mmCIF file of C-alpha atoms and ligand atoms in Angstrom:
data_model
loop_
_atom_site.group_PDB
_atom_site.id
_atom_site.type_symbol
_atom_site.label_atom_id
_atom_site.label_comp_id
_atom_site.label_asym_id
_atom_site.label_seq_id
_atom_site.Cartn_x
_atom_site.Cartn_y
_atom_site.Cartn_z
ATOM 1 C CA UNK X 17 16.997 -2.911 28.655
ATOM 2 C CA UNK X 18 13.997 -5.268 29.651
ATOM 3 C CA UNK X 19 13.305 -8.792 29.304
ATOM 4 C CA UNK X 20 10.324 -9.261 27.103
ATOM 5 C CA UNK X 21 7.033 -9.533 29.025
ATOM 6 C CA UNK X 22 8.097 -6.869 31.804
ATOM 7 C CA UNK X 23 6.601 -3.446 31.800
ATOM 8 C CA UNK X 24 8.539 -0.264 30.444
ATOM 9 C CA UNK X 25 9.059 1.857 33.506
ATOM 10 C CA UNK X 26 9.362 4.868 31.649
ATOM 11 C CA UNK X 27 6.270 4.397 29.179
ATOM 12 C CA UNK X 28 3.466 2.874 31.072
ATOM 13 C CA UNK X 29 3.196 0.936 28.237
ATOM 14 C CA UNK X 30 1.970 -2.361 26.991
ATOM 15 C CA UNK X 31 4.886 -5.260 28.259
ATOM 16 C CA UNK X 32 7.447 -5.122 26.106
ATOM 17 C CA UNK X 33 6.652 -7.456 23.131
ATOM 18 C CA UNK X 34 10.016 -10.198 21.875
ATOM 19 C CA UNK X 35 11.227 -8.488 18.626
ATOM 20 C CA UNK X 36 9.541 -11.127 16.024
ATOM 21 C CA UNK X 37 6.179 -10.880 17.829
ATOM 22 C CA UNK X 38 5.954 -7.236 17.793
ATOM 23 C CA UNK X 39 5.498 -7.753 13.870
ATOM 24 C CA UNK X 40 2.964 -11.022 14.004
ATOM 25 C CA UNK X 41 -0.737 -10.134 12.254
ATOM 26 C CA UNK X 42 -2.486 -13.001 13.389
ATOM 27 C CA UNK X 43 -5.901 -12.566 13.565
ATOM 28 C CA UNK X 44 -5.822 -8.996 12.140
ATOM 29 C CA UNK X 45 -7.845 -8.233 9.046
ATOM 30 C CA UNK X 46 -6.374 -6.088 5.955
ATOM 31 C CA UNK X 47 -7.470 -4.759 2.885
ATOM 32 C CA UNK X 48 -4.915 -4.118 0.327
ATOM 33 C CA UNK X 49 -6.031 -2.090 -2.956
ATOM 34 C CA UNK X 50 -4.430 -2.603 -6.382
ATOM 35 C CA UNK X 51 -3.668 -5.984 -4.810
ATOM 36 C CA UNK X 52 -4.259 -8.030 -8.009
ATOM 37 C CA UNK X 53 -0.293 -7.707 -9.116
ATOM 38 C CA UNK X 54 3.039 -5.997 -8.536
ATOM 39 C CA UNK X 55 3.627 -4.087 -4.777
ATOM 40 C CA UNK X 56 0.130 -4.783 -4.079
ATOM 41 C CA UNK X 57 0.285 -8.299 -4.144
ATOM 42 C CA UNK X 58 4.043 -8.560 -3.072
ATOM 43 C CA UNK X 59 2.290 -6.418 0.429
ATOM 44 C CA UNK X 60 -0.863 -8.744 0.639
ATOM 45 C CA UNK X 61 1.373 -12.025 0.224
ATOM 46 C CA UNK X 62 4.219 -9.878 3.076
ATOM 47 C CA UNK X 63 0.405 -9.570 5.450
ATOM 48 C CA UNK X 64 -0.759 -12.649 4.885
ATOM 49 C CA UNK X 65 2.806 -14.718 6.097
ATOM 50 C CA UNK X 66 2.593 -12.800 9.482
ATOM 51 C CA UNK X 67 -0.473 -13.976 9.729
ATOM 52 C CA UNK X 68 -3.349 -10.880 8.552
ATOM 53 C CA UNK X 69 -6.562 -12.715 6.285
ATOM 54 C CA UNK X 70 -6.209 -10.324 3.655
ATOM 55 C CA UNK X 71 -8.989 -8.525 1.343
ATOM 56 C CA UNK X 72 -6.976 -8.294 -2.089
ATOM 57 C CA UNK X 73 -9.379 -5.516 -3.695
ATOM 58 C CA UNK X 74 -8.269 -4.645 -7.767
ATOM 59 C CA UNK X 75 -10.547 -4.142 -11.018
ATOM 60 C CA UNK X 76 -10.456 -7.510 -12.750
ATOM 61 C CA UNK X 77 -13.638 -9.312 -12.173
ATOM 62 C CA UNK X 78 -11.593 -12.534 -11.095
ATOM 63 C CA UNK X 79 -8.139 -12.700 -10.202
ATOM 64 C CA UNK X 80 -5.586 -14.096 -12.298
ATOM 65 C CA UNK X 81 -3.492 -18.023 -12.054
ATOM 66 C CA UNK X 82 -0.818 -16.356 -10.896
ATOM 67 C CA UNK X 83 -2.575 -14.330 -7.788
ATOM 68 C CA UNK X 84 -4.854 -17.905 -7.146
ATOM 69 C CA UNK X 85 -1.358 -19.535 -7.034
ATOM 70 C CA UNK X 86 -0.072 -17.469 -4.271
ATOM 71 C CA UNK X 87 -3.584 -17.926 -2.694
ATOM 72 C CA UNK X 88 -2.983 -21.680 -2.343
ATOM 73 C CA UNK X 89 0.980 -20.740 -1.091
ATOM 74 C CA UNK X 90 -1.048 -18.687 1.856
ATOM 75 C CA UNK X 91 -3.342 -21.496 2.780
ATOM 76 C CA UNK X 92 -0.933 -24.140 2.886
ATOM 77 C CA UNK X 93 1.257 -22.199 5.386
ATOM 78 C CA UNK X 94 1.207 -23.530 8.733
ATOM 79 C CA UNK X 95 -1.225 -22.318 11.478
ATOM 80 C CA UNK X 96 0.403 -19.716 14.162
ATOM 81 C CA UNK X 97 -1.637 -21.096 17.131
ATOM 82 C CA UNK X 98 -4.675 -21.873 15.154
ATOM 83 C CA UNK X 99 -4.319 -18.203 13.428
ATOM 84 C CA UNK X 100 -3.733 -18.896 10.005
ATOM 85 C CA UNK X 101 -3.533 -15.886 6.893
ATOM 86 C CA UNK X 102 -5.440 -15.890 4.005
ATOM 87 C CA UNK X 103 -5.999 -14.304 0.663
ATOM 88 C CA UNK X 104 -9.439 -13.250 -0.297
ATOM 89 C CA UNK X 105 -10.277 -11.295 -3.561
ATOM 90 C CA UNK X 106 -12.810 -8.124 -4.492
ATOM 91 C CA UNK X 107 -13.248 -6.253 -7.628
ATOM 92 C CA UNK X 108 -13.885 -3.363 -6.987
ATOM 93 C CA UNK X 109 -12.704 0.140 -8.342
ATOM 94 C CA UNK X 110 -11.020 2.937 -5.758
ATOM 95 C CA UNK X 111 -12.810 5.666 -7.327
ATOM 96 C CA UNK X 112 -16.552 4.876 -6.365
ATOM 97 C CA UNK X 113 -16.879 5.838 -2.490
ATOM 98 C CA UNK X 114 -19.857 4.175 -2.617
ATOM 99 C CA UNK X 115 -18.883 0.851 -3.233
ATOM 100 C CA UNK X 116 -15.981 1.214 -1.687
ATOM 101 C CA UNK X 117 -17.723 1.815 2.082
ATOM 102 C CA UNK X 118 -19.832 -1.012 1.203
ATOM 103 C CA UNK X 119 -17.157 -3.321 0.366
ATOM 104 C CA UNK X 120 -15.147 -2.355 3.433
ATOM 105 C CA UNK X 121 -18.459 -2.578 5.511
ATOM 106 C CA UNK X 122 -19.464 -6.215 4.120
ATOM 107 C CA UNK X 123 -15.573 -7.295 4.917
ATOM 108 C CA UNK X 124 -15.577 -6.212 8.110
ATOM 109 C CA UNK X 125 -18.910 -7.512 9.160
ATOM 110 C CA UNK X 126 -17.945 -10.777 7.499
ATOM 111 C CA UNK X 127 -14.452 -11.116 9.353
ATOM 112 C CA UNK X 128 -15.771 -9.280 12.818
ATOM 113 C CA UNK X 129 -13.120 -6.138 12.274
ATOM 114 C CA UNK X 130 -10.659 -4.293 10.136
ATOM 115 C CA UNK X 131 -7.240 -3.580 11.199
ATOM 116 C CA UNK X 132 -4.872 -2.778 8.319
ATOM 117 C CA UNK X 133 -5.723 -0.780 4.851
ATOM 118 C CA UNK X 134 -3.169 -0.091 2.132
ATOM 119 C CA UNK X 135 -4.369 2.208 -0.192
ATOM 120 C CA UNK X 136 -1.703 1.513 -2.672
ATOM 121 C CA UNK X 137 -3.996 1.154 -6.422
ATOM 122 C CA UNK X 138 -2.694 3.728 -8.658
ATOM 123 C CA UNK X 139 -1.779 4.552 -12.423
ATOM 124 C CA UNK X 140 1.227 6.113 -14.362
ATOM 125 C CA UNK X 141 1.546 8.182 -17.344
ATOM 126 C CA UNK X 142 3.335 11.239 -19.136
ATOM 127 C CA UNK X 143 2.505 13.643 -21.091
ATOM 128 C CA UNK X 144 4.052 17.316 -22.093
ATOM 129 C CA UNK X 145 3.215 19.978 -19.033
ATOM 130 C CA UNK X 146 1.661 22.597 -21.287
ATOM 131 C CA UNK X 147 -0.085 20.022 -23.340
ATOM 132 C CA UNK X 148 -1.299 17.737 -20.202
ATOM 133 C CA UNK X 149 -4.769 16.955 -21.393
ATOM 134 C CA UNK X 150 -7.650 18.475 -18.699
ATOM 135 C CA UNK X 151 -9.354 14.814 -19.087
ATOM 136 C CA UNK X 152 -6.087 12.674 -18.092
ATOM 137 C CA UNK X 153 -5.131 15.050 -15.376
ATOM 138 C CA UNK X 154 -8.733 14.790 -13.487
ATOM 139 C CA UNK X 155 -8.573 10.518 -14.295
ATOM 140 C CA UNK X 156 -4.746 10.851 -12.646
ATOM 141 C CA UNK X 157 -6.064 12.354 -9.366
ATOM 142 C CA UNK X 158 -9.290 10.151 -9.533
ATOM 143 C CA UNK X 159 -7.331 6.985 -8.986
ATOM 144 C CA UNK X 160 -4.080 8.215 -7.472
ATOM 145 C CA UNK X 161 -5.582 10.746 -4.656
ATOM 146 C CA UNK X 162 -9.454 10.353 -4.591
ATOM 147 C CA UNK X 163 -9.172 6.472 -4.812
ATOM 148 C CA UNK X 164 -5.805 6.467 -1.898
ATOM 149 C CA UNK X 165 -8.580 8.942 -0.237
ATOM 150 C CA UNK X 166 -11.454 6.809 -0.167
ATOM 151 C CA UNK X 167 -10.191 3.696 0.423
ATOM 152 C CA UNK X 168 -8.650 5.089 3.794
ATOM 153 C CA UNK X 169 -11.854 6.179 4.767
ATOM 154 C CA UNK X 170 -13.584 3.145 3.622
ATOM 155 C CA UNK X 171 -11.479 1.445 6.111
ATOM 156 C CA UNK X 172 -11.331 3.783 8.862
ATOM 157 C CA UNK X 173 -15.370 4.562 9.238
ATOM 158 C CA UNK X 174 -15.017 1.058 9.777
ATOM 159 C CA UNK X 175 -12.276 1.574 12.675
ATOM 160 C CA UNK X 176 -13.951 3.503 14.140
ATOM 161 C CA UNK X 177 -17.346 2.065 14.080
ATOM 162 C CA UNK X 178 -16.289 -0.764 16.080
ATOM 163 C CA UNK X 179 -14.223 1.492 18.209
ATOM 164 C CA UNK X 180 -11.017 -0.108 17.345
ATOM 165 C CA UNK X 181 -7.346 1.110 16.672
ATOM 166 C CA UNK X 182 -5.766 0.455 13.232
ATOM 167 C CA UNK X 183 -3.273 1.013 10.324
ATOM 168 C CA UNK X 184 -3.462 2.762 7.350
ATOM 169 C CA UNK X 185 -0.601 3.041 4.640
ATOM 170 C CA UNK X 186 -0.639 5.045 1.306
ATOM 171 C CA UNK X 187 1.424 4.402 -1.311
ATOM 172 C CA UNK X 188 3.284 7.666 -2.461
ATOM 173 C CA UNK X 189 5.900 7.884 -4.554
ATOM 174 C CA UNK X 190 9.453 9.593 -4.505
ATOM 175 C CA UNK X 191 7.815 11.444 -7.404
ATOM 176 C CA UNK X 192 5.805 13.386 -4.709
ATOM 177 C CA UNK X 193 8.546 15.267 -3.369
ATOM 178 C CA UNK X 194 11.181 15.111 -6.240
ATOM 179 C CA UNK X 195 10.787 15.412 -10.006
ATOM 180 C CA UNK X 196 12.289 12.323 -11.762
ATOM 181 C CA UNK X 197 14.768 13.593 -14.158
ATOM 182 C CA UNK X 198 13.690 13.405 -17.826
ATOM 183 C CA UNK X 199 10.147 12.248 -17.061
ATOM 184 C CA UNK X 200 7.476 14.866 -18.064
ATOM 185 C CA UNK X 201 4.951 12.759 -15.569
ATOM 186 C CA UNK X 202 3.920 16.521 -14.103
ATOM 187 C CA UNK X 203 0.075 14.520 -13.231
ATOM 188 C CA UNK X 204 1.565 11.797 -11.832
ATOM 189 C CA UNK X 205 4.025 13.467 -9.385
ATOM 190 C CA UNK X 206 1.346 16.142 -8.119
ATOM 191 C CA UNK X 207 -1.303 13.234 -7.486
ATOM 192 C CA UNK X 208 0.906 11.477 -5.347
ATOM 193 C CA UNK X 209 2.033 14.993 -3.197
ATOM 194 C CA UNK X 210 -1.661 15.399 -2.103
ATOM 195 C CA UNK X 211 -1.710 11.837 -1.541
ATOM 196 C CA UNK X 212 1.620 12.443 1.279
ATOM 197 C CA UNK X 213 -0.306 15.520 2.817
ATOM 198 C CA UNK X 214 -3.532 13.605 2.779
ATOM 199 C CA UNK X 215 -1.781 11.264 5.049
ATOM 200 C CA UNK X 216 -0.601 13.763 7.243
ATOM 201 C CA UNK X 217 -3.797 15.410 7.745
ATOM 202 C CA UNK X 218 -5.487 12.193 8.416
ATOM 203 C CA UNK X 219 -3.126 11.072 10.580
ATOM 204 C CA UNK X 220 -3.671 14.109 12.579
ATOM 205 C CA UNK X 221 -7.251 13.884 12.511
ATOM 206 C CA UNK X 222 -7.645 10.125 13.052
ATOM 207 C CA UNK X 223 -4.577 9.666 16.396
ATOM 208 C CA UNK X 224 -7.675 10.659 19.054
ATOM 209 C CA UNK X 225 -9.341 7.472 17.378
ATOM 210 C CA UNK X 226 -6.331 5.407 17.576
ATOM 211 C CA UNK X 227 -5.769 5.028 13.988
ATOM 212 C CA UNK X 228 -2.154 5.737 12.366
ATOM 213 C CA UNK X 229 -1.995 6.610 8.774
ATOM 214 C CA UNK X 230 1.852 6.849 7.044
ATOM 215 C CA UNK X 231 2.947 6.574 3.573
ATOM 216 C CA UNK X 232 5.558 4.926 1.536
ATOM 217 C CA UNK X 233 7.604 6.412 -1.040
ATOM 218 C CA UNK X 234 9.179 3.943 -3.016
ATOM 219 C CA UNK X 235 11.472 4.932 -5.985
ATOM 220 C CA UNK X 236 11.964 3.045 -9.079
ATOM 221 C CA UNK X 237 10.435 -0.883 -8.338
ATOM 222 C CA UNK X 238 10.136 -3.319 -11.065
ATOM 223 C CA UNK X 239 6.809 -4.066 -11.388
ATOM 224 C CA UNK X 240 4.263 -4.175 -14.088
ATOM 225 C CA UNK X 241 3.670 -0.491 -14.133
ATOM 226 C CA UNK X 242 7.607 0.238 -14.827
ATOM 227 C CA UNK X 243 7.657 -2.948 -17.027
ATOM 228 C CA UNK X 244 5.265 -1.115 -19.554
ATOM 229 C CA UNK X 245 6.359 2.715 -18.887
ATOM 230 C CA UNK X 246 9.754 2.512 -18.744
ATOM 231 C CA UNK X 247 11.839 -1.345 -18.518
ATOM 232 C CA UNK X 248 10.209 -2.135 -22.242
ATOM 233 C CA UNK X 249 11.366 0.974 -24.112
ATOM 234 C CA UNK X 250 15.272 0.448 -24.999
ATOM 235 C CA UNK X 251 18.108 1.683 -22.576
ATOM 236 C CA UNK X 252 15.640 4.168 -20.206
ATOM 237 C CA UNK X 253 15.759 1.228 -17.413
ATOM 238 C CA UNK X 254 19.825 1.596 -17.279
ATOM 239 C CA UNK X 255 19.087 5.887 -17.578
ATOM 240 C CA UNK X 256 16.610 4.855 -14.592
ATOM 241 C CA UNK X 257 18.805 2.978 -12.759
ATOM 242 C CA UNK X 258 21.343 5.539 -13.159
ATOM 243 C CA UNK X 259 19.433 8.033 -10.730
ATOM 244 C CA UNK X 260 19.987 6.330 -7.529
ATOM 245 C CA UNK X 261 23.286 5.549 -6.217
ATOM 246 C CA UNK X 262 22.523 1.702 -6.227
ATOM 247 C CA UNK X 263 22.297 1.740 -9.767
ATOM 248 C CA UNK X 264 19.213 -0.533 -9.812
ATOM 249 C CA UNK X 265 15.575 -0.723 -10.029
ATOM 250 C CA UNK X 266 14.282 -2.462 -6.512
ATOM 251 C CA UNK X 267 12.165 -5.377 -6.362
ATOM 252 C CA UNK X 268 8.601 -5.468 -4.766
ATOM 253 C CA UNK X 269 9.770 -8.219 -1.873
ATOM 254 C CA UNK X 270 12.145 -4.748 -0.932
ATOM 255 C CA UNK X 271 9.006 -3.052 0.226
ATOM 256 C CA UNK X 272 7.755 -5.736 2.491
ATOM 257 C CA UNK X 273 9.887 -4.645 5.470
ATOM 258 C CA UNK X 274 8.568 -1.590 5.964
ATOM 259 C CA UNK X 275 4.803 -2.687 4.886
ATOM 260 C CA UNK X 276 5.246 -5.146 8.038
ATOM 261 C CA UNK X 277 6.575 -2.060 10.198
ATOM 262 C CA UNK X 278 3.964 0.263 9.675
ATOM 263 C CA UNK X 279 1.241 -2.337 9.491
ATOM 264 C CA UNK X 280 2.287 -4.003 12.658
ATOM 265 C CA UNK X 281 2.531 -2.939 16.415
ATOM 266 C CA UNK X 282 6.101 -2.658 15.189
ATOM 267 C CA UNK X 283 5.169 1.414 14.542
ATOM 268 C CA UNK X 284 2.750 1.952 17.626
ATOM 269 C CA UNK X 285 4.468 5.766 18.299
ATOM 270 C CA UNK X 286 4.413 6.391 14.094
ATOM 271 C CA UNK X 287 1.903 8.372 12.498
ATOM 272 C CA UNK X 288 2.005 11.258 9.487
ATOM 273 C CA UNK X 289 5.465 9.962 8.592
ATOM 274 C CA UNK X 290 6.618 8.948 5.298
ATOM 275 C CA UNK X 291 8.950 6.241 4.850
ATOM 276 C CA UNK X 292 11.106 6.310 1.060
ATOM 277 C CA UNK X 293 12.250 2.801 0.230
ATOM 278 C CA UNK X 294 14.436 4.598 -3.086
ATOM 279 C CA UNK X 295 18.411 2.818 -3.266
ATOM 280 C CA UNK X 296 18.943 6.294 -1.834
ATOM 281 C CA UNK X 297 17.624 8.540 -5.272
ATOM 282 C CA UNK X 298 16.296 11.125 -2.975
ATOM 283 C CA UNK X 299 19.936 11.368 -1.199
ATOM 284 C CA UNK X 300 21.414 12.272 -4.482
HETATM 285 P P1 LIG B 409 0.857 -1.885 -11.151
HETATM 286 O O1 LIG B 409 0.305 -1.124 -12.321
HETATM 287 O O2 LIG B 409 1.745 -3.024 -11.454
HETATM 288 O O3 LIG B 409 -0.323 -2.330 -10.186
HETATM 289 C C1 LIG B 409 -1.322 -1.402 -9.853
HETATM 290 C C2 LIG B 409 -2.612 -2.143 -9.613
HETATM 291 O O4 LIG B 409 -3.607 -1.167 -9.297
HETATM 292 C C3 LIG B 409 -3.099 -2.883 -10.872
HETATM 293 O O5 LIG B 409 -3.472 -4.190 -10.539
HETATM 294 C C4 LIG B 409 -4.256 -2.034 -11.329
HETATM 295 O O6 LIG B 409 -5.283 -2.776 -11.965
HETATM 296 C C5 LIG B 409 -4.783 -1.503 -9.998
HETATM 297 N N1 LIG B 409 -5.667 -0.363 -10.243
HETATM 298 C C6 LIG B 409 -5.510 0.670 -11.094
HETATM 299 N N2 LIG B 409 -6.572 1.468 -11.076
HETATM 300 C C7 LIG B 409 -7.438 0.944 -10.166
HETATM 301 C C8 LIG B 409 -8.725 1.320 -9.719
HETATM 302 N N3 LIG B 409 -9.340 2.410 -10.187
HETATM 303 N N4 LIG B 409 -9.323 0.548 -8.788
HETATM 304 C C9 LIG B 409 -8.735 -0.573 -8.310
HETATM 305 N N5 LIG B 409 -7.511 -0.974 -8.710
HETATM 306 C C10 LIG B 409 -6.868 -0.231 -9.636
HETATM 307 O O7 LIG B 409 1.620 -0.798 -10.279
HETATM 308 P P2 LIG B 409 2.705 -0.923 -9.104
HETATM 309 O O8 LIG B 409 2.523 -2.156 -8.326
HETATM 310 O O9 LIG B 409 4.020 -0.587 -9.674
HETATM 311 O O10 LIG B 409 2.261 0.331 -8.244
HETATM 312 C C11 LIG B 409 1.502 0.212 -7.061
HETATM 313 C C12 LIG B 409 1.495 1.577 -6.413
HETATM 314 O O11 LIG B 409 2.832 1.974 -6.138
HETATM 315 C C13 LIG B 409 0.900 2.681 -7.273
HETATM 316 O O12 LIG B 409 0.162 3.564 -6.480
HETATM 317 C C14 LIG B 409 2.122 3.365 -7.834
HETATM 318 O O13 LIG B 409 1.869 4.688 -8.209
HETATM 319 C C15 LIG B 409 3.071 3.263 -6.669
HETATM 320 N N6 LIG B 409 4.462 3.396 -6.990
HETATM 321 C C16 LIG B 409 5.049 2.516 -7.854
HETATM 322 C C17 LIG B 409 6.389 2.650 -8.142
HETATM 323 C C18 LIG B 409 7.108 1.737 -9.080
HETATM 324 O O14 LIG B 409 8.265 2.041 -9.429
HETATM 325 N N7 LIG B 409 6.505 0.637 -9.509
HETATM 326 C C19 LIG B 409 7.205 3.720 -7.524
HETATM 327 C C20 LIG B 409 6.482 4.541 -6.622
HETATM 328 C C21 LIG B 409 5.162 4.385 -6.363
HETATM 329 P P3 LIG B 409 -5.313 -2.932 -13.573
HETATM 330 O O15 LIG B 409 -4.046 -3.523 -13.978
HETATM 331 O O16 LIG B 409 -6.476 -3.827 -13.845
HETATM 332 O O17 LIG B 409 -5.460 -1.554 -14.130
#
């Protein structure tokens, strides 16, 4: 083991970094889609504390009391050396690539860079396999794979523009490697598989550019989306909760760990992986 500051012998490497510094964002810029509420904002607020100004991007022309609230939290946080986080907010919507380069180009001409995008905006619903209407399917995969899709690339064109390395997490889902007992959400779970082998083929594609793209797969989190779809209809939250060996649903602040890992020089050597934040459902 080395003190922190000395060189690794055996990597080459950067000197090693103190363990709480290796997960600092100051002066780091991050865009954070679907950021308007829920994981998104739980992230953006998780970015913002280490020290990342952070582009909140969602479809509501202004943001909400609530998200302006936790704006003026971030801004009265004390300065890290001057470095201070921030919250910033953009309607836009995921599925126009158009807008969505131009938004990430404005940003990053505006703040001088880009170094963290979570491509996390996405929608829920069921339906009956053989019934699944063609319509709903094609809107599923517009926001949940094309919209994770272009908001990556939004971000890394930008990356790589200005020749610099950076981060880019998808949300996934459990749901795209498992099928969640008793839900018919056949849409739902197939957008977010291509969305987990979208990040490994970018990831692959973007490490010669210095630019790590990973997924999380969270299970059952009490947000918004699960308040509607599931936590409001009588008893299917406990059924829910049943399915992972905690017995719970988790709470958005559960994701911001691993959000800070992959967004951080935390995860330097990770790239292609996905991480599942689930009370251990997939174990089962
Ligand atoms: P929420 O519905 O609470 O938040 C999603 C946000 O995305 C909303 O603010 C929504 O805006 C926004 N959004 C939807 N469509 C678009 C669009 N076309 N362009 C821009 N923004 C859009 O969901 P969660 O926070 O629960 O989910 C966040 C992500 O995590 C999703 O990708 C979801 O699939 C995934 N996930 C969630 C799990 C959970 O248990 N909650 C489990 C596993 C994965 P608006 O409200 O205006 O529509």
């Amino acid at each position: 083991m080395q003190a922190p500051g000395v060189q690794t012998a055996l990597s080459g490497g950067p000197p090693i970094r103190s363990a709480p510094t290796l997960f600092t964002l100051s002066n780091r810029v991050a865009l954070v889609t679907g950021g308007h509420r829920s994981i998104g904002l739980e992230i953006a607020l998780a970015l913002a504390e280490a020290g990342a100004i952070v582009y909140c991007l969602d479809l509501p022309a202004e943001p909400d009391s609530e998200w302006r609230t936790i704006q003026r939290y971030v801004a009265e946080l004390p300065a890290d050396q001057d470095k201070k986080g921030r919250l910033e907010y953009i309607s836009a919507d995921v599925t126009d690539q158009k807008t969505m380069w131009s938004v990430a180009e404005k940003l990053t001409e505006k703040e001088g860079r880009i170094d963290i995008c979570f491509a996390n905006a996405g929608i829920y619903a069921v339906d009956d396999c053989l019934e699944y209407p063609a319509e709903d399917f094609r809107k599923m995969f517009d926001v949940n794979t094309l919209g994770a899709m272009v908001t990556a690339q939004a971000a890394a064109k930008q990356m790589v523009r200005l020749g610099t390395p950076g981060s880019i997490i998808m949300t996934g889902s459990i749901s795209a490697s498992i099928t969640n007992p008793t839900l018919r959400s056949m849409a739902y779970n197939a957008s977010k598989a291509a969305v987990l082998q979208m990040t490994r083929s970018m990831a692959c594609e973007l490490a010669a550019k210095h630019i790590r793209v990973n997924s999380i797969s969270p299970g059952y989190i009490n947000t918004e989306m699960t308040r509607v779809s599931f936590l409001s209809k009588p008893g299917l939250g406990e059924r829910l909760s049943a399915q992972n060996p905690m017995g719970r649903f988790g709470r958005p602040d559960e994701l911001r760990g691993v959000a800070l890992f992959l967004a951080s020089d935390a995860s330097t050597f990770c790239t292609g992986s996905d991480i599942i934040i689930d009370g251990g459902q997939c174990a089962w």
